[in-house]
mmCIF file of C-alpha atoms and ligand atoms in Angstrom:
data_model
loop_
_atom_site.group_PDB
_atom_site.id
_atom_site.type_symbol
_atom_site.label_atom_id
_atom_site.label_comp_id
_atom_site.label_asym_id
_atom_site.label_seq_id
_atom_site.Cartn_x
_atom_site.Cartn_y
_atom_site.Cartn_z
ATOM 1 C CA MET A 307 -36.975 -25.819 48.958
ATOM 2 C CA ILE A 308 -33.737 -24.074 47.952
ATOM 3 C CA LYS A 309 -30.839 -24.073 50.388
ATOM 4 C CA ARG A 310 -27.853 -23.815 48.100
ATOM 5 C CA ILE A 311 -27.376 -22.346 44.629
ATOM 6 C CA ALA A 312 -24.504 -22.232 42.162
ATOM 7 C CA VAL A 313 -23.604 -19.361 39.822
ATOM 8 C CA LEU A 314 -21.503 -19.362 36.657
ATOM 9 C CA THR A 315 -20.475 -17.002 33.869
ATOM 10 C CA SER A 316 -20.338 -18.441 30.380
ATOM 11 C CA GLY A 317 -19.469 -17.500 26.784
ATOM 12 C CA GLY A 318 -17.690 -14.258 25.924
ATOM 13 C CA ASP A 319 -17.019 -12.200 29.048
ATOM 14 C CA ALA A 320 -18.787 -8.852 29.349
ATOM 15 C CA PRO A 321 -18.045 -5.810 31.533
ATOM 16 C CA GLY A 322 -20.492 -6.066 34.434
ATOM 17 C CA MET A 323 -20.340 -9.846 34.873
ATOM 18 C CA ASN A 324 -18.536 -9.411 38.190
ATOM 19 C CA ALA A 325 -21.222 -7.020 39.391
ATOM 20 C CA ALA A 326 -23.793 -9.694 38.482
ATOM 21 C CA ILE A 327 -21.881 -12.413 40.408
ATOM 22 C CA ARG A 328 -21.777 -10.091 43.409
ATOM 23 C CA ALA A 329 -25.504 -9.336 43.145
ATOM 24 C CA VAL A 330 -26.452 -13.022 42.809
ATOM 25 C CA THR A 331 -24.240 -14.021 45.748
ATOM 26 C CA ARG A 332 -25.371 -11.345 48.154
ATOM 27 C CA SER A 333 -29.063 -11.638 47.185
ATOM 28 C CA ALA A 334 -28.900 -15.404 47.751
ATOM 29 C CA ILE A 335 -27.225 -14.916 51.141
ATOM 30 C CA GLU A 336 -30.066 -12.534 51.996
ATOM 31 C CA GLN A 337 -32.456 -15.456 51.296
ATOM 32 C CA GLY A 338 -30.498 -17.582 53.772
ATOM 33 C CA TRP A 339 -28.947 -19.749 51.022
ATOM 34 C CA THR A 340 -25.327 -20.736 50.530
ATOM 35 C CA VAL A 341 -23.660 -20.015 47.189
ATOM 36 C CA LEU A 342 -21.104 -21.918 45.133
ATOM 37 C CA GLY A 343 -19.196 -20.262 42.306
ATOM 38 C CA VAL A 344 -18.457 -22.500 39.309
ATOM 39 C CA ARG A 345 -15.097 -21.995 37.541
ATOM 40 C CA GLU A 346 -15.039 -21.421 33.762
ATOM 41 C CA GLY A 347 -18.706 -21.711 32.943
ATOM 42 C CA TYR A 348 -20.191 -25.028 31.881
ATOM 43 C CA LEU A 349 -16.717 -26.564 31.787
ATOM 44 C CA GLY A 350 -16.561 -26.196 35.577
ATOM 45 C CA LEU A 351 -19.949 -27.911 35.894
ATOM 46 C CA VAL A 352 -18.728 -30.837 33.825
ATOM 47 C CA THR A 353 -15.315 -31.051 35.537
ATOM 48 C CA ASN A 354 -16.614 -30.353 39.068
ATOM 49 C CA GLN A 355 -14.931 -27.008 39.811
ATOM 50 C CA PHE A 356 -17.032 -25.466 42.584
ATOM 51 C CA ARG A 357 -16.032 -23.197 45.443
ATOM 52 C CA GLU A 358 -18.061 -21.482 48.120
ATOM 53 C CA LEU A 359 -18.697 -17.748 47.752
ATOM 54 C CA ASP A 360 -19.571 -15.601 50.740
ATOM 55 C CA ALA A 361 -20.358 -11.895 50.944
ATOM 56 C CA ARG A 362 -16.651 -11.050 51.405
ATOM 57 C CA SER A 363 -15.380 -13.162 48.517
ATOM 58 C CA VAL A 364 -17.379 -11.011 46.095
ATOM 59 C CA GLY A 365 -16.186 -7.755 47.714
ATOM 60 C CA GLY A 366 -14.193 -5.245 45.656
ATOM 61 C CA ILE A 367 -15.244 -6.678 42.282
ATOM 62 C CA ILE A 368 -18.158 -4.455 41.225
ATOM 63 C CA GLN A 369 -15.789 -2.136 39.345
ATOM 64 C CA LEU A 370 -13.715 -4.894 37.715
ATOM 65 C CA GLY A 371 -14.056 -6.008 34.097
ATOM 66 C CA GLY A 372 -13.984 -9.652 33.057
ATOM 67 C CA THR A 373 -15.282 -12.326 35.403
ATOM 68 C CA MET A 374 -13.691 -13.561 38.632
ATOM 69 C CA LEU A 375 -15.150 -17.012 37.976
ATOM 70 C CA GLY A 376 -13.603 -17.288 34.518
ATOM 71 C CA SER A 377 -15.562 -18.163 31.407
ATOM 72 C CA ALA A 378 -15.328 -20.661 28.578
ATOM 73 C CA ARG A 379 -17.155 -22.030 25.577
ATOM 74 C CA CYS A 380 -17.633 -25.693 26.481
ATOM 75 C CA LYS A 381 -17.986 -28.347 23.756
ATOM 76 C CA GLU A 382 -18.700 -31.169 26.237
ATOM 77 C CA PHE A 383 -21.823 -29.422 27.566
ATOM 78 C CA ARG A 384 -23.350 -29.431 24.069
ATOM 79 C CA GLU A 385 -23.525 -33.235 24.333
ATOM 80 C CA GLU A 386 -26.156 -34.917 26.495
ATOM 81 C CA SER A 387 -23.413 -36.915 28.246
ATOM 82 C CA GLY A 388 -21.752 -33.625 29.301
ATOM 83 C CA ARG A 389 -25.023 -32.248 30.640
ATOM 84 C CA LYS A 390 -25.656 -35.469 32.590
ATOM 85 C CA GLN A 391 -22.188 -35.174 34.113
ATOM 86 C CA ALA A 392 -23.007 -31.550 35.032
ATOM 87 C CA LEU A 393 -26.244 -32.631 36.738
ATOM 88 C CA HIS A 394 -24.333 -35.326 38.594
ATOM 89 C CA ASN A 395 -21.796 -32.764 39.874
ATOM 90 C CA LEU A 396 -24.545 -30.317 40.849
ATOM 91 C CA SER A 397 -26.240 -32.956 42.947
ATOM 92 C CA LYS A 398 -22.896 -34.164 44.407
ATOM 93 C CA ASN A 399 -22.308 -30.600 45.645
ATOM 94 C CA GLY A 400 -25.812 -30.337 47.091
ATOM 95 C CA VAL A 401 -26.862 -27.584 44.673
ATOM 96 C CA ASP A 402 -30.617 -26.985 44.398
ATOM 97 C CA ALA A 403 -30.633 -24.338 41.641
ATOM 98 C CA LEU A 404 -28.261 -22.666 39.164
ATOM 99 C CA ILE A 405 -27.896 -19.133 37.825
ATOM 100 C CA VAL A 406 -26.256 -18.706 34.414
ATOM 101 C CA ILE A 407 -24.854 -15.275 33.553
ATOM 102 C CA GLY A 408 -24.287 -15.094 29.814
ATOM 103 C CA GLY A 409 -25.575 -14.567 26.285
ATOM 104 C CA ASN A 410 -27.198 -16.611 23.582
ATOM 105 C CA GLY A 411 -25.229 -19.877 23.665
ATOM 106 C CA SER A 412 -25.133 -19.813 27.466
ATOM 107 C CA GLN A 413 -28.898 -19.382 27.821
ATOM 108 C CA THR A 414 -29.480 -22.125 25.268
ATOM 109 C CA GLY A 415 -27.359 -24.340 27.562
ATOM 110 C CA ALA A 416 -29.392 -23.168 30.558
ATOM 111 C CA TYR A 417 -32.583 -24.125 28.751
ATOM 112 C CA ALA A 418 -31.204 -27.590 27.954
ATOM 113 C CA LEU A 419 -30.421 -28.121 31.634
ATOM 114 C CA SER A 420 -33.824 -26.874 32.753
ATOM 115 C CA GLN A 421 -35.438 -29.251 30.226
ATOM 116 C CA MET A 422 -33.691 -32.067 32.123
ATOM 117 C CA GLY A 423 -35.612 -30.973 35.234
ATOM 118 C CA PHE A 424 -33.012 -28.838 37.020
ATOM 119 C CA PRO A 425 -34.050 -25.368 38.297
ATOM 120 C CA VAL A 426 -32.034 -22.804 36.297
ATOM 121 C CA ASN A 427 -32.457 -19.074 35.773
ATOM 122 C CA GLY A 428 -30.460 -16.879 33.384
ATOM 123 C CA VAL A 429 -29.059 -13.358 33.665
ATOM 124 C CA ALA A 430 -28.855 -11.522 30.309
ATOM 125 C CA SER A 431 -25.219 -10.716 29.621
ATOM 126 C CA THR A 432 -23.469 -10.235 26.274
ATOM 127 C CA ILE A 433 -21.902 -7.251 24.542
ATOM 128 C CA ASP A 434 -23.675 -8.295 21.304
ATOM 129 C CA ASN A 435 -27.188 -7.319 22.505
ATOM 130 C CA ASP A 436 -28.703 -10.097 20.418
ATOM 131 C CA LEU A 437 -30.538 -11.874 23.239
ATOM 132 C CA VAL A 438 -34.314 -12.222 23.047
ATOM 133 C CA GLY A 439 -35.864 -11.324 26.428
ATOM 134 C CA SER A 440 -33.897 -8.180 27.224
ATOM 135 C CA ASP A 441 -33.887 -4.779 25.514
ATOM 136 C CA ILE A 442 -30.290 -4.374 26.642
ATOM 137 C CA THR A 443 -27.829 -6.846 28.125
ATOM 138 C CA ILE A 444 -24.943 -6.533 30.579
ATOM 139 C CA GLY A 445 -21.797 -5.226 28.862
ATOM 140 C CA VAL A 446 -23.423 -3.520 25.878
ATOM 141 C CA ASP A 447 -23.200 0.018 27.194
ATOM 142 C CA THR A 448 -19.530 -0.273 28.178
ATOM 143 C CA ALA A 449 -18.581 -1.952 24.867
ATOM 144 C CA LEU A 450 -20.458 0.765 23.004
ATOM 145 C CA ASN A 451 -18.591 3.475 24.861
ATOM 146 C CA ILE A 452 -15.236 1.794 24.137
ATOM 147 C CA ALA A 453 -16.091 1.615 20.417
ATOM 148 C CA LEU A 454 -17.199 5.221 20.538
ATOM 149 C CA GLU A 455 -13.996 6.411 22.122
ATOM 150 C CA ALA A 456 -12.012 4.655 19.375
ATOM 151 C CA ILE A 457 -14.253 6.190 16.702
ATOM 152 C CA ASP A 458 -13.793 9.682 18.167
ATOM 153 C CA ARG A 459 -10.012 9.203 18.211
ATOM 154 C CA LEU A 460 -9.924 7.833 14.665
ATOM 155 C CA LYS A 461 -11.964 10.804 13.451
ATOM 156 C CA THR A 462 -9.372 13.296 14.604
ATOM 157 C CA THR A 463 -6.492 11.557 12.811
ATOM 158 C CA ALA A 464 -8.737 10.927 9.789
ATOM 159 C CA SER A 465 -9.476 14.655 9.543
ATOM 160 C CA SER A 466 -5.802 15.614 9.871
ATOM 161 C CA HIS A 467 -4.897 13.400 6.907
ATOM 162 C CA ARG A 468 -8.130 13.631 4.906
ATOM 163 C CA ARG A 469 -8.667 9.892 5.149
ATOM 164 C CA ALA A 470 -11.525 7.450 5.191
ATOM 165 C CA PHE A 471 -11.501 4.876 8.000
ATOM 166 C CA LEU A 472 -13.227 1.522 8.056
ATOM 167 C CA VAL A 473 -13.692 0.637 11.732
ATOM 168 C CA GLU A 474 -14.692 -2.929 12.501
ATOM 169 C CA VAL A 475 -16.569 -3.587 15.730
ATOM 170 C CA MET A 476 -17.654 -6.864 17.367
ATOM 171 C CA GLY A 477 -21.189 -8.192 17.642
ATOM 172 C CA ARG A 478 -21.001 -11.657 16.100
ATOM 173 C CA ASP A 479 -23.969 -11.835 13.653
ATOM 174 C CA CYS A 480 -25.705 -8.810 15.124
ATOM 175 C CA GLY A 481 -25.193 -5.230 13.905
ATOM 176 C CA TYR A 482 -26.326 -3.507 17.108
ATOM 177 C CA LEU A 483 -22.889 -2.335 18.315
ATOM 178 C CA ALA A 484 -21.949 -1.119 14.823
ATOM 179 C CA LEU A 485 -25.229 0.695 14.268
ATOM 180 C CA MET A 486 -25.383 2.395 17.646
ATOM 181 C CA SER A 487 -21.714 3.385 17.696
ATOM 182 C CA GLY A 488 -22.145 4.628 14.121
ATOM 183 C CA ILE A 489 -25.058 6.857 15.108
ATOM 184 C CA ALA A 490 -23.409 8.091 18.299
ATOM 185 C CA GLY A 491 -20.045 8.564 16.554
ATOM 186 C CA GLY A 492 -21.506 10.440 13.582
ATOM 187 C CA ALA A 493 -20.299 7.866 11.034
ATOM 188 C CA GLU A 494 -20.797 8.433 7.316
ATOM 189 C CA ALA A 495 -21.969 4.840 6.854
ATOM 190 C CA VAL A 496 -22.744 1.724 8.843
ATOM 191 C CA VAL A 497 -22.327 -1.768 7.374
ATOM 192 C CA ILE A 498 -24.265 -4.451 9.269
ATOM 193 C CA PRO A 499 -25.277 -8.068 8.664
ATOM 194 C CA GLU A 500 -29.020 -7.384 8.864
ATOM 195 C CA PHE A 501 -29.144 -5.137 5.759
ATOM 196 C CA GLU A 502 -26.686 -5.833 2.951
ATOM 197 C CA THR A 503 -24.444 -2.987 1.796
ATOM 198 C CA THR A 504 -22.357 -3.669 -1.308
ATOM 199 C CA PRO A 505 -18.691 -2.590 -1.513
ATOM 200 C CA GLU A 506 -19.738 -0.301 -4.418
ATOM 201 C CA GLN A 507 -22.212 1.450 -2.115
ATOM 202 C CA VAL A 508 -19.452 1.968 0.457
ATOM 203 C CA ALA A 509 -17.205 3.437 -2.266
ATOM 204 C CA GLN A 510 -20.001 5.765 -3.379
ATOM 205 C CA THR A 511 -20.674 6.901 0.192
ATOM 206 C CA ILE A 512 -17.008 7.710 0.734
ATOM 207 C CA SER A 513 -16.574 9.642 -2.516
ATOM 208 C CA ALA A 514 -19.885 11.465 -1.960
ATOM 209 C CA ALA A 515 -18.665 12.550 1.494
ATOM 210 C CA TYR A 516 -15.486 13.871 -0.140
ATOM 211 C CA ALA A 517 -17.518 15.715 -2.778
ATOM 212 C CA ARG A 518 -19.641 17.351 -0.046
ATOM 213 C CA GLY A 519 -16.472 18.829 1.426
ATOM 214 C CA LYS A 520 -16.086 16.565 4.453
ATOM 215 C CA SER A 521 -12.613 16.358 5.953
ATOM 216 C CA HIS A 522 -12.909 12.613 6.595
ATOM 217 C CA ALA A 523 -15.242 9.673 6.156
ATOM 218 C CA LEU A 524 -15.886 7.098 8.817
ATOM 219 C CA VAL A 525 -17.529 3.763 8.076
ATOM 220 C CA VAL A 526 -18.424 1.465 10.986
ATOM 221 C CA VAL A 527 -18.451 -2.177 9.904
ATOM 222 C CA ALA A 528 -19.929 -5.009 11.974
ATOM 223 C CA GLU A 529 -17.684 -8.074 12.135
ATOM 224 C CA GLY A 530 -20.602 -10.230 10.983
ATOM 225 C CA ALA A 531 -21.377 -8.156 7.869
ATOM 226 C CA LYS A 532 -21.133 -9.940 4.512
ATOM 227 C CA HIS A 533 -18.060 -7.818 3.690
ATOM 228 C CA ASP A 534 -15.927 -7.156 6.767
ATOM 229 C CA ALA A 535 -13.495 -4.236 7.107
ATOM 230 C CA ASP A 536 -10.568 -6.163 5.601
ATOM 231 C CA ALA A 537 -12.602 -7.273 2.595
ATOM 232 C CA LEU A 538 -13.902 -3.748 2.027
ATOM 233 C CA PHE A 539 -10.393 -2.307 2.383
ATOM 234 C CA ARG A 540 -9.020 -4.716 -0.243
ATOM 235 C CA TYR A 541 -11.927 -4.020 -2.568
ATOM 236 C CA LEU A 542 -11.594 -0.249 -2.314
ATOM 237 C CA ASN A 543 -7.831 -0.371 -2.885
ATOM 238 C CA GLU A 544 -8.137 -2.697 -5.854
ATOM 239 C CA ASN A 545 -11.032 -0.946 -7.555
ATOM 240 C CA TYR A 546 -11.071 2.678 -6.438
ATOM 241 C CA LYS A 547 -7.434 3.578 -5.719
ATOM 242 C CA ASP A 548 -7.008 7.384 -6.072
ATOM 243 C CA GLU A 549 -10.670 7.765 -7.060
ATOM 244 C CA LEU A 550 -12.357 8.239 -3.705
ATOM 245 C CA GLY A 551 -10.781 11.545 -2.746
ATOM 246 C CA PHE A 552 -9.820 10.094 0.621
ATOM 247 C CA GLU A 553 -7.056 7.578 1.218
ATOM 248 C CA VAL A 554 -8.486 4.549 3.068
ATOM 249 C CA ARG A 555 -7.331 2.842 6.262
ATOM 250 C CA ALA A 556 -8.925 -0.036 8.214
ATOM 251 C CA THR A 557 -8.918 -0.650 11.976
ATOM 252 C CA THR A 558 -10.369 -3.670 13.795
ATOM 253 C CA LEU A 559 -11.219 -3.038 17.448
ATOM 254 C CA GLY A 560 -11.634 -6.712 18.425
ATOM 255 C CA HIS A 561 -11.492 -7.806 22.048
ATOM 256 C CA VAL A 562 -10.574 -4.324 23.299
ATOM 257 C CA GLN A 563 -14.344 -3.801 23.375
ATOM 258 C CA ARG A 564 -14.846 -6.532 25.972
ATOM 259 C CA GLY A 565 -12.107 -5.494 28.367
ATOM 260 C CA GLY A 566 -11.849 -2.921 31.119
ATOM 261 C CA ALA A 567 -14.059 -1.581 33.870
ATOM 262 C CA PRO A 568 -17.848 -1.611 33.480
ATOM 263 C CA LEU A 569 -19.458 1.819 33.295
ATOM 264 C CA ALA A 570 -22.229 2.879 35.686
ATOM 265 C CA TYR A 571 -25.064 1.621 33.476
ATOM 266 C CA ASP A 572 -23.661 -1.921 33.322
ATOM 267 C CA ARG A 573 -22.952 -2.066 37.067
ATOM 268 C CA LEU A 574 -26.532 -1.029 37.791
ATOM 269 C CA LEU A 575 -28.041 -3.345 35.193
ATOM 270 C CA ALA A 576 -25.964 -6.286 36.482
ATOM 271 C CA SER A 577 -26.952 -5.531 40.082
ATOM 272 C CA ARG A 578 -30.646 -5.383 39.187
ATOM 273 C CA LEU A 579 -30.649 -8.499 36.994
ATOM 274 C CA GLY A 580 -28.560 -10.576 39.428
ATOM 275 C CA TYR A 581 -30.958 -9.656 42.234
ATOM 276 C CA GLY A 582 -33.953 -10.303 39.946
ATOM 277 C CA ALA A 583 -32.777 -13.799 39.001
ATOM 278 C CA VAL A 584 -32.449 -14.761 42.690
ATOM 279 C CA GLU A 585 -35.840 -13.242 43.533
ATOM 280 C CA ALA A 586 -37.377 -15.318 40.752
ATOM 281 C CA LEU A 587 -35.862 -18.506 42.232
ATOM 282 C CA ALA A 588 -37.139 -17.504 45.677
ATOM 283 C CA ARG A 589 -40.726 -17.227 44.420
ATOM 284 C CA GLY A 590 -40.399 -20.614 42.675
ATOM 285 C CA GLU A 591 -40.047 -19.220 39.159
ATOM 286 C CA TYR A 592 -37.538 -21.401 37.260
ATOM 287 C CA GLY A 593 -36.442 -21.761 33.651
ATOM 288 C CA VAL A 594 -36.537 -18.033 32.944
ATOM 289 C CA LEU A 595 -34.149 -15.343 31.735
ATOM 290 C CA CYS A 596 -33.960 -12.249 33.873
ATOM 291 C CA GLY A 597 -33.678 -9.216 31.580
ATOM 292 C CA MET A 598 -34.662 -5.578 31.237
ATOM 293 C CA LYS A 599 -37.705 -4.650 29.160
ATOM 294 C CA GLY A 600 -39.238 -1.193 28.992
ATOM 295 C CA GLY A 601 -37.060 -0.116 31.917
ATOM 296 C CA GLN A 602 -38.359 -2.898 34.162
ATOM 297 C CA VAL A 603 -36.667 -6.081 35.357
ATOM 298 C CA THR A 604 -38.610 -8.910 33.725
ATOM 299 C CA THR A 605 -38.504 -12.669 33.294
ATOM 300 C CA THR A 606 -38.951 -14.484 29.981
ATOM 301 C CA PRO A 607 -39.211 -18.289 29.673
ATOM 302 C CA LEU A 608 -35.884 -19.720 28.470
ATOM 303 C CA ALA A 609 -37.932 -21.647 25.890
ATOM 304 C CA GLU A 610 -38.599 -18.286 24.162
ATOM 305 C CA VAL A 611 -34.948 -17.235 24.396
ATOM 306 C CA ALA A 612 -32.944 -20.361 23.490
ATOM 307 C CA GLY A 613 -31.563 -20.516 19.977
ATOM 308 C CA LYS A 614 -33.160 -17.207 18.922
ATOM 309 C CA THR A 615 -31.657 -13.818 18.111
ATOM 310 C CA LYS A 616 -33.228 -10.423 18.597
ATOM 311 C CA SER A 617 -33.918 -8.406 15.435
ATOM 312 C CA LEU A 618 -32.682 -4.881 14.874
ATOM 313 C CA ASP A 619 -34.963 -1.874 14.495
ATOM 314 C CA GLU A 620 -34.721 -0.938 10.791
ATOM 315 C CA ARG A 621 -35.624 2.685 11.561
ATOM 316 C CA LEU A 622 -32.292 3.128 13.325
ATOM 317 C CA LEU A 623 -30.407 2.457 10.093
ATOM 318 C CA LYS A 624 -32.506 5.126 8.368
ATOM 319 C CA LEU A 625 -31.639 7.487 11.246
ATOM 320 C CA ALA A 626 -27.919 6.764 10.773
ATOM 321 C CA GLN A 627 -28.204 7.507 7.052
ATOM 322 C CA VAL A 628 -30.195 10.731 7.431
ATOM 323 C CA LEU A 629 -27.847 12.142 10.051
ATOM 324 C CA ALA A 630 -24.738 11.337 7.992
ATOM 325 C CA ARG A 631 -25.298 14.197 5.495
HETATM 326 O O1 F6P B 1169 -20.298 -12.826 21.960
HETATM 327 C C1 F6P B 1169 -19.358 -11.883 22.338
HETATM 328 C C2 F6P B 1169 -18.234 -11.815 21.320
HETATM 329 O O2 F6P B 1169 -17.301 -10.844 21.757
HETATM 330 C C3 F6P B 1169 -18.657 -11.530 19.880
HETATM 331 O O3 F6P B 1169 -18.914 -10.166 19.658
HETATM 332 C C4 F6P B 1169 -17.488 -12.070 19.118
HETATM 333 O O4 F6P B 1169 -17.871 -12.439 17.811
HETATM 334 C C5 F6P B 1169 -17.088 -13.268 19.931
HETATM 335 O O5 F6P B 1169 -17.572 -13.061 21.243
HETATM 336 C C6 F6P B 1169 -15.594 -13.504 19.989
HETATM 337 O O6 F6P B 1169 -15.383 -14.708 20.642
HETATM 338 P P1 F6P B 1169 -13.994 -15.156 21.255
HETATM 339 O O7 F6P B 1169 -13.728 -14.296 22.444
HETATM 340 O O8 F6P B 1169 -14.201 -16.574 21.599
HETATM 341 O O9 F6P B 1169 -12.967 -14.905 20.190
#
């Protein structure tokens, strides 16, 4: 029977993680359990950094970006010795179950721990939206809106100067953020890892946009694409200087996309998934990821989530291309 749980945030932070910590803590208190927050993800498990969280200590954080618990990518936890140390510290602190808020690597770690017999549930959180077991993850909507705001701003200066912009967005090996911000931002082209686009094709798209009388061209490039924004910029300058119609500039958005306050969608998603992960523990369901599928809070066995990445809907790329005329 559960009396005490621990919660941690791991991997890249995502807007909405604080709302998830709050939801986990208060839902667990509702069950009559005590809650420990673990500092800096799996590193805090390995190095024994636990502190008690009560309803008040998670007050005033729902609107804050980042994570109050801190996050890290922990090498030690990838080794069995690190995981054994983590289990030792969990038992030393009287913890009966753990909730891991994070993305792909973090849920793979959660699975490894649950395979060692410890009750663990995950909460789907990453701006990359590459996690199997959730249509959308905590942080995606806010990151998308940040990328979109940058795209909208770049379009106005691009139009004033008749320029083409290559805008690089995050997403690791997944093109979701690039594709969706490209569609929503009305980009002329989207370059993503899932479907190869050659630099020549990018050059053709830009000069075709110029020939059609457009005042600018905007190309959204995923950081994980075979040719990133820098590589494309160098290629276009070396091979197509003065031939594209537009002058070319490149902008990389980087970590700006992960910072700042979570928007309403992410606060709500985090609240629902944090609550859902605790409810699952309460009904004795362990070793699952709590995510959102078809508009419903669902659980998926971590075995089906660990080490996998979600594929992208090819039809969305077609949509981006058709609407870019
Ligand atoms: O997984 C989230 C993410 O922001 C990716 O989009 C990006 O590739 C990576 O993390 C960056 O990692 P770090 O913050 O360690 O530089």
